[in-house]
Amino acid sequence: MARTKSQIKAEMTMSFMANSTLSSIYGFTPGTSFEAEFSLVSLENIIFEIVALMVELHEKMFDQNVVEVLEIIETKMPHRASWYRTKALSFQYGFDLITDTDKYDNNGFTDEQIEASKIIKYSAVTQNGGQLLIKIASESNDLLAPITPPQKQAFDAYVREIADCGVKYIVINNPADILLLNMKVFCDPLVLDSTGMSILYGNYPVQEAILQYMKELPFNGELVLFDLETKIKAVDGVKIPDIFNAQSQIYDIGSGTYQPAQPITVKIVPDSGYFKILNFDNITYVV
């Protein structure tokens, strides 16, 4: 970013006034201010003003050149998946784009209004079979959730406007995949009772560990059953966690219902980008 003329002049005069050779020639004390020794109409001040102005103009020209180069890259080069993710997170509901650009004009709006318009809180973009999968999610009551139909309609129009010509894509805005766990947890009876409750604290640490693992998963992150078991095994009072059956259900946008459960072998990436657990009824505690 270009410096102002005042900043440039201040840096030059500071070096000038700190020079011992110049101080002996002019008779000033090194380190004193330039303004205290030289008047506005002095030859030295005029020279510094001219040089500072020239440097400022040069830096501004360089900045403008950078802007123009970036604009050429932006308009001529095809975009990567990461660019689409950034643009998804930058979507502002209720705001129109500047004509023929992928940017918003936020002049006249407060920071609070701008932030409130950014309803896409999570996004992941991957390539699949020659097209982009753009997964998105918002938040509701501190939980991940799909955006509403009107919001989705506006987001679709936004993506159509900014997407590169010829790029095929699918926007996935589905409710969370359902995670179904059937497991046995072999416990220390001195620490956990037969329902999994902590005898000392009265909470359910295995359930909390599962929810914590889900929370730690990045959006569109890979759920690994071994890692989940490791998380549960670290719970005080747990001896052996055994997930003997794990399944997931994905939402079918066409029918508006969840599809039949499918088995999870080793690991899985959620179709919607995130999971939810309906209950913990299929966890058996062996003490």
GROMACS .gro file of N, CA and C in nm, residues 83-225:
model
  429
   83TRP      N    1  -1.172  -2.097  -0.433
   83TRP     CA    2  -1.231  -1.967  -0.464
   83TRP      C    3  -1.383  -1.972  -0.447
   84TYR      N    4  -1.444  -2.079  -0.492
   84TYR     CA    5  -1.590  -2.094  -0.479
   84TYR      C    6  -1.630  -2.103  -0.332
   85ARG      N    7  -1.547  -2.169  -0.251
   85ARG     CA    8  -1.577  -2.176  -0.107
   85ARG      C    9  -1.572  -2.036  -0.046
   86THR      N   10  -1.469  -1.960  -0.080
   86THR     CA   11  -1.457  -1.824  -0.027
   86THR      C   12  -1.577  -1.739  -0.069
   87LYS      N   13  -1.619  -1.754  -0.195
   87LYS     CA   14  -1.732  -1.677  -0.244
   87LYS      C   15  -1.863  -1.720  -0.177
   88ALA      N   16  -1.876  -1.849  -0.149
   88ALA     CA   17  -1.997  -1.896  -0.079
   88ALA      C   18  -2.006  -1.832   0.059
   89LEU      N   19  -1.894  -1.826   0.129
   89LEU     CA   20  -1.893  -1.766   0.263
   89LEU      C   21  -1.912  -1.614   0.256
   90SER      N   22  -1.883  -1.555   0.140
   90SER     CA   23  -1.896  -1.409   0.124
   90SER      C   24  -2.036  -1.367   0.080
   91PHE      N   25  -2.124  -1.463   0.052
   91PHE     CA   26  -2.260  -1.431   0.007
   91PHE      C   27  -2.332  -1.345   0.110
   92GLN      N   28  -2.397  -1.238   0.062
   92GLN     CA   29  -2.471  -1.147   0.149
   92GLN      C   30  -2.618  -1.148   0.109
   93TYR      N   31  -2.700  -1.204   0.193
   93TYR     CA   32  -2.843  -1.217   0.166
   93TYR      C   33  -2.909  -1.080   0.168
   94GLY      N   34  -2.980  -1.047   0.060
   94GLY     CA   35  -3.048  -0.918   0.051
   94GLY      C   36  -2.967  -0.809  -0.016
   95PHE      N   37  -2.842  -0.838  -0.050
   95PHE     CA   38  -2.755  -0.741  -0.115
   95PHE      C   39  -2.737  -0.778  -0.263
   96ASP      N   40  -2.727  -0.675  -0.348
   96ASP     CA   41  -2.706  -0.699  -0.491
   96ASP      C   42  -2.558  -0.681  -0.524
   97LEU      N   43  -2.512  -0.753  -0.626
   97LEU     CA   44  -2.374  -0.741  -0.670
   97LEU      C   45  -2.355  -0.616  -0.755
   98ILE      N   46  -2.234  -0.563  -0.753
   98ILE     CA   47  -2.199  -0.456  -0.845
   98ILE      C   48  -2.206  -0.512  -0.987
   99THR      N   49  -2.262  -0.438  -1.078
   99THR     CA   50  -2.285  -0.487  -1.215
   99THR      C   51  -2.158  -0.545  -1.277
  100ASP      N   52  -2.172  -0.666  -1.331
  100ASP     CA   53  -2.063  -0.735  -1.402
  100ASP      C   54  -1.943  -0.766  -1.313
  101THR      N   55  -1.967  -0.782  -1.182
  101THR     CA   56  -1.859  -0.820  -1.090
  101THR      C   57  -1.911  -0.927  -0.995
  102ASP      N   58  -1.820  -0.981  -0.914
  102ASP     CA   59  -1.859  -1.076  -0.810
  102ASP      C   60  -1.844  -1.013  -0.672
  103LYS      N   61  -1.854  -0.880  -0.667
  103LYS     CA   62  -1.831  -0.807  -0.542
  103LYS      C   63  -1.954  -0.724  -0.505
  104TYR      N   64  -1.962  -0.693  -0.374
  104TYR     CA   65  -2.071  -0.612  -0.322
  104TYR      C   66  -2.024  -0.469  -0.296
  105ASP      N   67  -2.116  -0.376  -0.307
  105ASP     CA   68  -2.090  -0.238  -0.266
  105ASP      C   69  -2.155  -0.219  -0.130
  106ASN      N   70  -2.072  -0.219  -0.026
  106ASN     CA   71  -2.124  -0.210   0.111
  106ASN      C   72  -2.121  -0.068   0.166
  107ASN      N   73  -2.099   0.030   0.080
  107ASN     CA   74  -2.101   0.169   0.126
  107ASN      C   75  -2.239   0.205   0.180
  108GLY      N   76  -2.240   0.270   0.296
  108GLY     CA   77  -2.366   0.312   0.356
  108GLY      C   78  -2.427   0.211   0.451
  109PHE      N   79  -2.366   0.094   0.464
  109PHE     CA   80  -2.417  -0.008   0.556
  109PHE      C   81  -2.322  -0.024   0.674
  110THR      N   82  -2.377  -0.054   0.789
  110THR     CA   83  -2.295  -0.072   0.909
  110THR      C   84  -2.230  -0.210   0.907
  111ASP      N   85  -2.126  -0.225   0.989
  111ASP     CA   86  -2.060  -0.355   1.000
  111ASP      C   87  -2.157  -0.461   1.049
  112GLU      N   88  -2.249  -0.422   1.137
  112GLU     CA   89  -2.347  -0.517   1.189
  112GLU      C   90  -2.442  -0.565   1.079
  113GLN      N   91  -2.486  -0.473   0.993
  113GLN     CA   92  -2.574  -0.510   0.882
  113GLN      C   93  -2.503  -0.603   0.784
  114ILE      N   94  -2.379  -0.572   0.755
  114ILE     CA   95  -2.302  -0.655   0.662
  114ILE      C   96  -2.281  -0.794   0.718
  115GLU      N   97  -2.243  -0.801   0.845
  115GLU     CA   98  -2.217  -0.932   0.907
  115GLU      C   99  -2.345  -1.014   0.916
  116ALA      N  100  -2.457  -0.949   0.948
  116ALA     CA  101  -2.585  -1.021   0.958
  116ALA      C  102  -2.629  -1.077   0.824
  117SER      N  103  -2.588  -1.014   0.715
  117SER     CA  104  -2.629  -1.061   0.582
  117SER      C  105  -2.551  -1.184   0.538
  118LYS      N  106  -2.439  -1.212   0.603
  118LYS     CA  107  -2.355  -1.327   0.565
  118LYS      C  108  -2.408  -1.452   0.635
  119ILE      N  109  -2.507  -1.514   0.573
  119ILE     CA  110  -2.579  -1.625   0.637
  119ILE      C  111  -2.511  -1.760   0.618
  120ILE      N  112  -2.419  -1.770   0.523
  120ILE     CA  113  -2.347  -1.896   0.503
  120ILE      C  114  -2.231  -1.900   0.601
  121LYS      N  115  -2.241  -1.986   0.701
  121LYS     CA  116  -2.138  -1.994   0.804
  121LYS      C  117  -2.036  -2.105   0.776
  122TYR      N  118  -2.076  -2.203   0.696
  122TYR     CA  119  -1.988  -2.316   0.666
  122TYR      C  120  -2.000  -2.349   0.517
  123SER      N  121  -1.888  -2.384   0.458
  123SER     CA  122  -1.891  -2.424   0.317
  123SER      C  123  -1.772  -2.514   0.287
  124ALA      N  124  -1.794  -2.606   0.195
  124ALA     CA  125  -1.687  -2.692   0.144
  124ALA      C  126  -1.717  -2.717  -0.003
  125VAL      N  127  -1.615  -2.706  -0.085
  125VAL     CA  128  -1.633  -2.725  -0.230
  125VAL      C  129  -1.535  -2.831  -0.277
  126THR      N  130  -1.587  -2.935  -0.338
  126THR     CA  131  -1.503  -3.043  -0.389
  126THR      C  132  -1.543  -3.074  -0.533
  127GLN      N  133  -1.454  -3.142  -0.603
  127GLN     CA  134  -1.483  -3.184  -0.740
  127GLN      C  135  -1.529  -3.329  -0.740
  128ASN      N  136  -1.632  -3.356  -0.819
  128ASN     CA  137  -1.686  -3.492  -0.824
  128ASN      C  138  -1.743  -3.517  -0.964
  129GLY      N  139  -1.678  -3.603  -1.039
  129GLY     CA  140  -1.728  -3.639  -1.172
  129GLY      C  141  -1.742  -3.524  -1.267
  130GLY      N  142  -1.645  -3.433  -1.268
  130GLY     CA  143  -1.649  -3.322  -1.362
  130GLY      C  144  -1.735  -3.205  -1.321
  131GLN      N  145  -1.784  -3.206  -1.199
  131GLN     CA  146  -1.863  -3.093  -1.151
  131GLN      C  147  -1.823  -3.060  -1.007
  132LEU      N  148  -1.860  -2.941  -0.964
  132LEU     CA  149  -1.830  -2.897  -0.829
  132LEU      C  150  -1.948  -2.927  -0.737
  133LEU      N  151  -1.917  -2.978  -0.620
  133LEU     CA  152  -2.017  -2.993  -0.514
  133LEU      C  153  -1.996  -2.879  -0.415
  134ILE      N  154  -2.091  -2.788  -0.410
  134ILE     CA  155  -2.082  -2.674  -0.319
  134ILE      C  156  -2.173  -2.701  -0.200
  135LYS      N  157  -2.113  -2.743  -0.089
  135LYS     CA  158  -2.190  -2.772   0.032
  135LYS      C  159  -2.192  -2.648   0.121
  136ILE      N  160  -2.309  -2.616   0.172
  136ILE     CA  161  -2.324  -2.497   0.256
  136ILE      C  162  -2.409  -2.530   0.377
  137ALA      N  163  -2.393  -2.449   0.481
  137ALA     CA  164  -2.476  -2.461   0.600
  137ALA      C  165  -2.474  -2.329   0.674
  138SER      N  166  -2.582  -2.304   0.747
  138SER     CA  167  -2.591  -2.186   0.832
  138SER      C  168  -2.591  -2.234   0.977
  139GLU      N  169  -2.641  -2.151   1.066
  139GLU     CA  170  -2.652  -2.189   1.207
  139GLU      C  171  -2.791  -2.153   1.259
  140SER      N  172  -2.842  -2.238   1.347
  140SER     CA  173  -2.968  -2.212   1.414
  140SER      C  174  -2.959  -2.266   1.556
  141ASN      N  175  -2.975  -2.178   1.653
  141ASN     CA  176  -2.962  -2.218   1.794
  141ASN      C  177  -2.827  -2.285   1.821
  142ASP      N  178  -2.722  -2.226   1.764
  142ASP     CA  179  -2.583  -2.274   1.781
  142ASP      C  180  -2.558  -2.410   1.719
  143LEU      N  181  -2.650  -2.457   1.632
  143LEU     CA  182  -2.631  -2.584   1.563
  143LEU      C  183  -2.628  -2.560   1.413
  144LEU      N  184  -2.553  -2.643   1.341
  144LEU     CA  185  -2.550  -2.632   1.196
  144LEU      C  186  -2.688  -2.665   1.140
  145ALA      N  187  -2.729  -2.590   1.039
  145ALA     CA  188  -2.862  -2.609   0.980
  145ALA      C  189  -2.861  -2.556   0.837
  146PRO      N  190  -2.950  -2.608   0.751
  146PRO     CA  191  -2.959  -2.555   0.614
  146PRO      C  192  -3.018  -2.415   0.613
  147ILE      N  193  -2.991  -2.339   0.508
  147ILE     CA  194  -3.055  -2.209   0.493
  147ILE      C  195  -3.198  -2.231   0.446
  148THR      N  196  -3.282  -2.129   0.459
  148THR     CA  197  -3.424  -2.141   0.425
  148THR      C  198  -3.442  -2.141   0.273
  149PRO      N  199  -3.559  -2.189   0.224
  149PRO     CA  200  -3.584  -2.187   0.078
  149PRO      C  201  -3.566  -2.051   0.013
  150PRO      N  202  -3.619  -1.940   0.070
  150PRO     CA  203  -3.594  -1.810   0.006
  150PRO      C  204  -3.446  -1.774   0.003
  151GLN      N  205  -3.375  -1.807   0.109
  151GLN     CA  206  -3.231  -1.781   0.112
  151GLN      C  207  -3.158  -1.865   0.008
  152LYS      N  208  -3.202  -1.990  -0.006
  152LYS     CA  209  -3.141  -2.079  -0.105
  152LYS      C  210  -3.165  -2.026  -0.247
  153GLN      N  211  -3.283  -1.975  -0.272
  153GLN     CA  212  -3.314  -1.919  -0.404
  153GLN      C  213  -3.221  -1.803  -0.436
  154ALA      N  214  -3.198  -1.717  -0.338
  154ALA     CA  215  -3.108  -1.603  -0.358
  154ALA      C  216  -2.964  -1.650  -0.376
  155PHE      N  217  -2.925  -1.752  -0.300
  155PHE     CA  218  -2.788  -1.804  -0.312
  155PHE      C  219  -2.765  -1.867  -0.449
  156ASP      N  220  -2.865  -1.940  -0.499
  156ASP     CA  221  -2.853  -2.000  -0.632
  156ASP      C  222  -2.833  -1.893  -0.739
  157ALA      N  223  -2.907  -1.783  -0.728
  157ALA     CA  224  -2.893  -1.673  -0.824
  157ALA      C  225  -2.753  -1.612  -0.814
  158TYR      N  226  -2.704  -1.602  -0.694
  158TYR     CA  227  -2.569  -1.548  -0.670
  158TYR      C  228  -2.462  -1.635  -0.735
  159VAL      N  229  -2.472  -1.766  -0.717
  159VAL     CA  230  -2.373  -1.857  -0.775
  159VAL      C  231  -2.380  -1.854  -0.928
  160ARG      N  232  -2.501  -1.847  -0.983
  160ARG     CA  233  -2.514  -1.838  -1.129
  160ARG      C  234  -2.444  -1.713  -1.182
  161GLU      N  235  -2.448  -1.608  -1.105
  161GLU     CA  236  -2.389  -1.481  -1.147
  161GLU      C  237  -2.236  -1.485  -1.143
  162ILE      N  238  -2.178  -1.551  -1.042
  162ILE     CA  239  -2.033  -1.545  -1.024
  162ILE      C  240  -1.958  -1.663  -1.085
  163ALA      N  241  -2.027  -1.773  -1.113
  163ALA     CA  242  -1.959  -1.894  -1.160
  163ALA      C  243  -1.897  -1.873  -1.298
  164ASP      N  244  -1.784  -1.939  -1.320
  164ASP     CA  245  -1.720  -1.934  -1.451
  164ASP      C  246  -1.811  -2.000  -1.555
  165CYS      N  247  -1.808  -1.948  -1.675
  165CYS     CA  248  -1.889  -2.004  -1.783
  165CYS      C  249  -1.850  -2.150  -1.809
  166GLY      N  250  -1.949  -2.234  -1.821
  166GLY     CA  251  -1.924  -2.375  -1.851
  166GLY      C  252  -1.898  -2.462  -1.731
  167VAL      N  253  -1.885  -2.403  -1.613
  167VAL     CA  254  -1.859  -2.482  -1.492
  167VAL      C  255  -1.990  -2.544  -1.443
  168LYS      N  256  -1.991  -2.675  -1.428
  168LYS     CA  257  -2.107  -2.744  -1.374
  168LYS      C  258  -2.093  -2.757  -1.223
  169TYR      N  259  -2.202  -2.736  -1.155
  169TYR     CA  260  -2.196  -2.742  -1.008
  169TYR      C  261  -2.331  -2.783  -0.952
  170ILE      N  262  -2.328  -2.832  -0.829
  170ILE     CA  263  -2.448  -2.865  -0.754
  170ILE      C  264  -2.435  -2.801  -0.616
  171VAL      N  265  -2.536  -2.728  -0.575
  171VAL     CA  266  -2.537  -2.669  -0.441
  171VAL      C  267  -2.610  -2.765  -0.347
  172ILE      N  268  -2.541  -2.809  -0.244
  172ILE     CA  269  -2.599  -2.902  -0.146
  172ILE      C  270  -2.628  -2.825  -0.018
  173ASN      N  271  -2.756  -2.815   0.013
  173ASN     CA  272  -2.803  -2.741   0.131
  173ASN      C  273  -2.900  -2.830   0.207
  174ASN      N  274  -2.850  -2.944   0.251
  174ASN     CA  275  -2.937  -3.045   0.312
  174ASN      C  276  -2.930  -3.043   0.464
  175PRO      N  277  -3.035  -3.094   0.529
  175PRO     CA  278  -3.026  -3.117   0.673
  175PRO      C  279  -2.914  -3.216   0.704
  176ALA      N  280  -2.871  -3.218   0.827
  176ALA     CA  281  -2.758  -3.301   0.868
  176ALA      C  282  -2.783  -3.449   0.840
  177ASP      N  283  -2.676  -3.519   0.801
  177ASP     CA  284  -2.683  -3.665   0.795
  177ASP      C  285  -2.705  -3.719   0.936
  178ILE      N  286  -2.782  -3.825   0.947
  178ILE     CA  287  -2.807  -3.886   1.079
  178ILE      C  288  -2.703  -3.995   1.103
  179LEU      N  289  -2.638  -3.989   1.218
  179LEU     CA  290  -2.540  -4.091   1.256
  179LEU      C  291  -2.605  -4.187   1.355
  180LEU      N  292  -2.603  -4.315   1.321
  180LEU     CA  293  -2.662  -4.420   1.406
  180LEU      C  294  -2.549  -4.509   1.458
  181LEU      N  295  -2.536  -4.516   1.589
  181LEU     CA  296  -2.430  -4.595   1.651
  181LEU      C  297  -2.487  -4.706   1.737
  182ASN      N  298  -2.443  -4.827   1.712
  182ASN     CA  299  -2.471  -4.940   1.800
  182ASN      C  300  -2.338  -4.980   1.863
  183MET      N  301  -2.331  -4.972   1.994
  183MET     CA  302  -2.202  -4.998   2.057
  183MET      C  303  -2.217  -5.051   2.199
  184LYS      N  304  -2.113  -5.121   2.240
  184LYS     CA  305  -2.100  -5.164   2.378
  184LYS      C  306  -1.984  -5.089   2.441
  185VAL      N  307  -2.004  -5.046   2.563
  185VAL     CA  308  -1.898  -4.977   2.635
  185VAL      C  309  -1.872  -5.054   2.764
  186PHE      N  310  -1.755  -5.115   2.772
  186PHE     CA  311  -1.717  -5.188   2.893
  186PHE      C  312  -1.658  -5.087   2.992
  187CYS      N  313  -1.719  -5.080   3.110
  187CYS     CA  314  -1.690  -4.972   3.204
  187CYS      C  315  -1.634  -5.022   3.336
  188ASP      N  316  -1.572  -4.930   3.407
  188ASP     CA  317  -1.531  -4.952   3.546
  188ASP      C  318  -1.652  -4.922   3.633
  189PRO      N  319  -1.706  -5.022   3.704
  189PRO     CA  320  -1.827  -5.000   3.785
  189PRO      C  321  -1.806  -4.905   3.902
  190LEU      N  322  -1.680  -4.874   3.933
  190LEU     CA  323  -1.653  -4.778   4.039
  190LEU      C  324  -1.669  -4.633   3.991
  191VAL      N  325  -1.672  -4.617   3.859
  191VAL     CA  326  -1.676  -4.482   3.802
  191VAL      C  327  -1.807  -4.454   3.728
  192LEU      N  328  -1.853  -4.553   3.648
  192LEU     CA  329  -1.976  -4.537   3.570
  192LEU      C  330  -2.077  -4.644   3.607
  193ASP      N  331  -2.206  -4.607   3.609
  193ASP     CA  332  -2.306  -4.708   3.640
  193ASP      C  333  -2.355  -4.774   3.511
  194SER      N  334  -2.456  -4.858   3.520
  194SER     CA  335  -2.502  -4.937   3.405
  194SER      C  336  -2.573  -4.853   3.299
  195THR      N  337  -2.602  -4.727   3.328
  195THR     CA  338  -2.662  -4.638   3.228
  195THR      C  339  -2.559  -4.545   3.165
  196GLY      N  340  -2.433  -4.557   3.209
  196GLY     CA  341  -2.329  -4.470   3.157
  196GLY      C  342  -2.314  -4.340   3.233
  197MET      N  343  -2.389  -4.325   3.343
  197MET     CA  344  -2.380  -4.203   3.421
  197MET      C  345  -2.259  -4.206   3.513
  198SER      N  346  -2.193  -4.092   3.524
  198SER     CA  347  -2.081  -4.080   3.616
  198SER      C  348  -2.133  -4.082   3.759
  199ILE      N  349  -2.081  -4.175   3.839
  199ILE     CA  350  -2.126  -4.187   3.977
  199ILE      C  351  -2.090  -4.061   4.056
  200LEU      N  352  -1.975  -4.004   4.024
  200LEU     CA  353  -1.927  -3.889   4.099
  200LEU      C  354  -1.994  -3.759   4.058
  201TYR      N  355  -2.016  -3.739   3.928
  201TYR     CA  356  -2.063  -3.609   3.880
  201TYR      C  357  -2.207  -3.609   3.829
  202GLY      N  358  -2.264  -3.726   3.801
  202GLY     CA  359  -2.403  -3.732   3.757
  202GLY      C  360  -2.425  -3.699   3.611
  203ASN      N  361  -2.319  -3.686   3.533
  203ASN     CA  362  -2.334  -3.659   3.389
  203ASN      C  363  -2.311  -3.788   3.310
  204TYR      N  364  -2.320  -3.778   3.178
  204TYR     CA  365  -2.302  -3.895   3.090
  204TYR      C  366  -2.181  -3.869   2.999
  205PRO      N  367  -2.063  -3.899   3.047
  205PRO     CA  368  -1.939  -3.860   2.977
  205PRO      C  369  -1.919  -3.926   2.842
  206VAL      N  370  -1.970  -4.047   2.821
  206VAL     CA  371  -1.955  -4.112   2.690
  206VAL      C  372  -2.035  -4.035   2.585
  207GLN      N  373  -2.159  -4.000   2.620
  207GLN     CA  374  -2.240  -3.921   2.528
  207GLN      C  375  -2.173  -3.786   2.499
  208GLU      N  376  -2.118  -3.725   2.603
  208GLU     CA  377  -2.052  -3.597   2.586
  208GLU      C  378  -1.928  -3.609   2.497
  209ALA      N  379  -1.856  -3.721   2.510
  209ALA     CA  380  -1.737  -3.743   2.428
  209ALA      C  381  -1.775  -3.758   2.281
  210ILE      N  382  -1.885  -3.828   2.255
  210ILE     CA  383  -1.931  -3.845   2.117
  210ILE      C  384  -1.970  -3.710   2.057
  211LEU      N  385  -2.045  -3.631   2.132
  211LEU     CA  386  -2.087  -3.499   2.084
  211LEU      C  387  -1.966  -3.407   2.064
  212GLN      N  388  -1.869  -3.418   2.153
  212GLN     CA  389  -1.749  -3.336   2.140
  212GLN      C  390  -1.670  -3.373   2.015
  213TYR      N  391  -1.663  -3.504   1.987
  213TYR     CA  392  -1.595  -3.548   1.865
  213TYR      C  393  -1.665  -3.491   1.741
  214MET      N  394  -1.798  -3.494   1.742
  214MET     CA  395  -1.874  -3.441   1.629
  214MET      C  396  -1.849  -3.290   1.613
  215LYS      N  397  -1.839  -3.222   1.727
  215LYS     CA  398  -1.817  -3.078   1.723
  215LYS      C  399  -1.679  -3.045   1.669
  216GLU      N  400  -1.582  -3.131   1.699
  216GLU     CA  401  -1.444  -3.107   1.655
  216GLU      C  402  -1.423  -3.139   1.508
  217LEU      N  403  -1.515  -3.215   1.449
  217LEU     CA  404  -1.501  -3.247   1.306
  217LEU      C  405  -1.515  -3.119   1.224
  218PRO      N  406  -1.424  -3.093   1.131
  218PRO     CA  407  -1.443  -2.978   1.042
  218PRO      C  408  -1.562  -3.000   0.951
  219PHE      N  409  -1.618  -2.891   0.900
  219PHE     CA  410  -1.729  -2.904   0.807
  219PHE      C  411  -1.685  -2.986   0.687
  220ASN      N  412  -1.766  -3.086   0.652
  220ASN     CA  413  -1.735  -3.181   0.545
  220ASN      C  414  -1.614  -3.267   0.580
  221GLY      N  415  -1.584  -3.276   0.709
  221GLY     CA  416  -1.471  -3.356   0.754
  221GLY      C  417  -1.505  -3.504   0.758
  222GLU      N  418  -1.403  -3.585   0.755
  222GLU     CA  419  -1.418  -3.730   0.750
  222GLU      C  420  -1.433  -3.787   0.891
  223LEU      N  421  -1.544  -3.856   0.915
  223LEU     CA  422  -1.564  -3.925   1.042
  223LEU      C  423  -1.495  -4.061   1.035
  224VAL      N  424  -1.404  -4.085   1.128
  224VAL     CA  425  -1.329  -4.211   1.133
  224VAL      C  426  -1.369  -4.285   1.260
  225LEU      N  427  -1.423  -4.404   1.244
  225LEU     CA  428  -1.474  -4.479   1.359
  225LEU      C  429  -1.365  -4.506   1.461
   0.00000   0.00000   0.00000
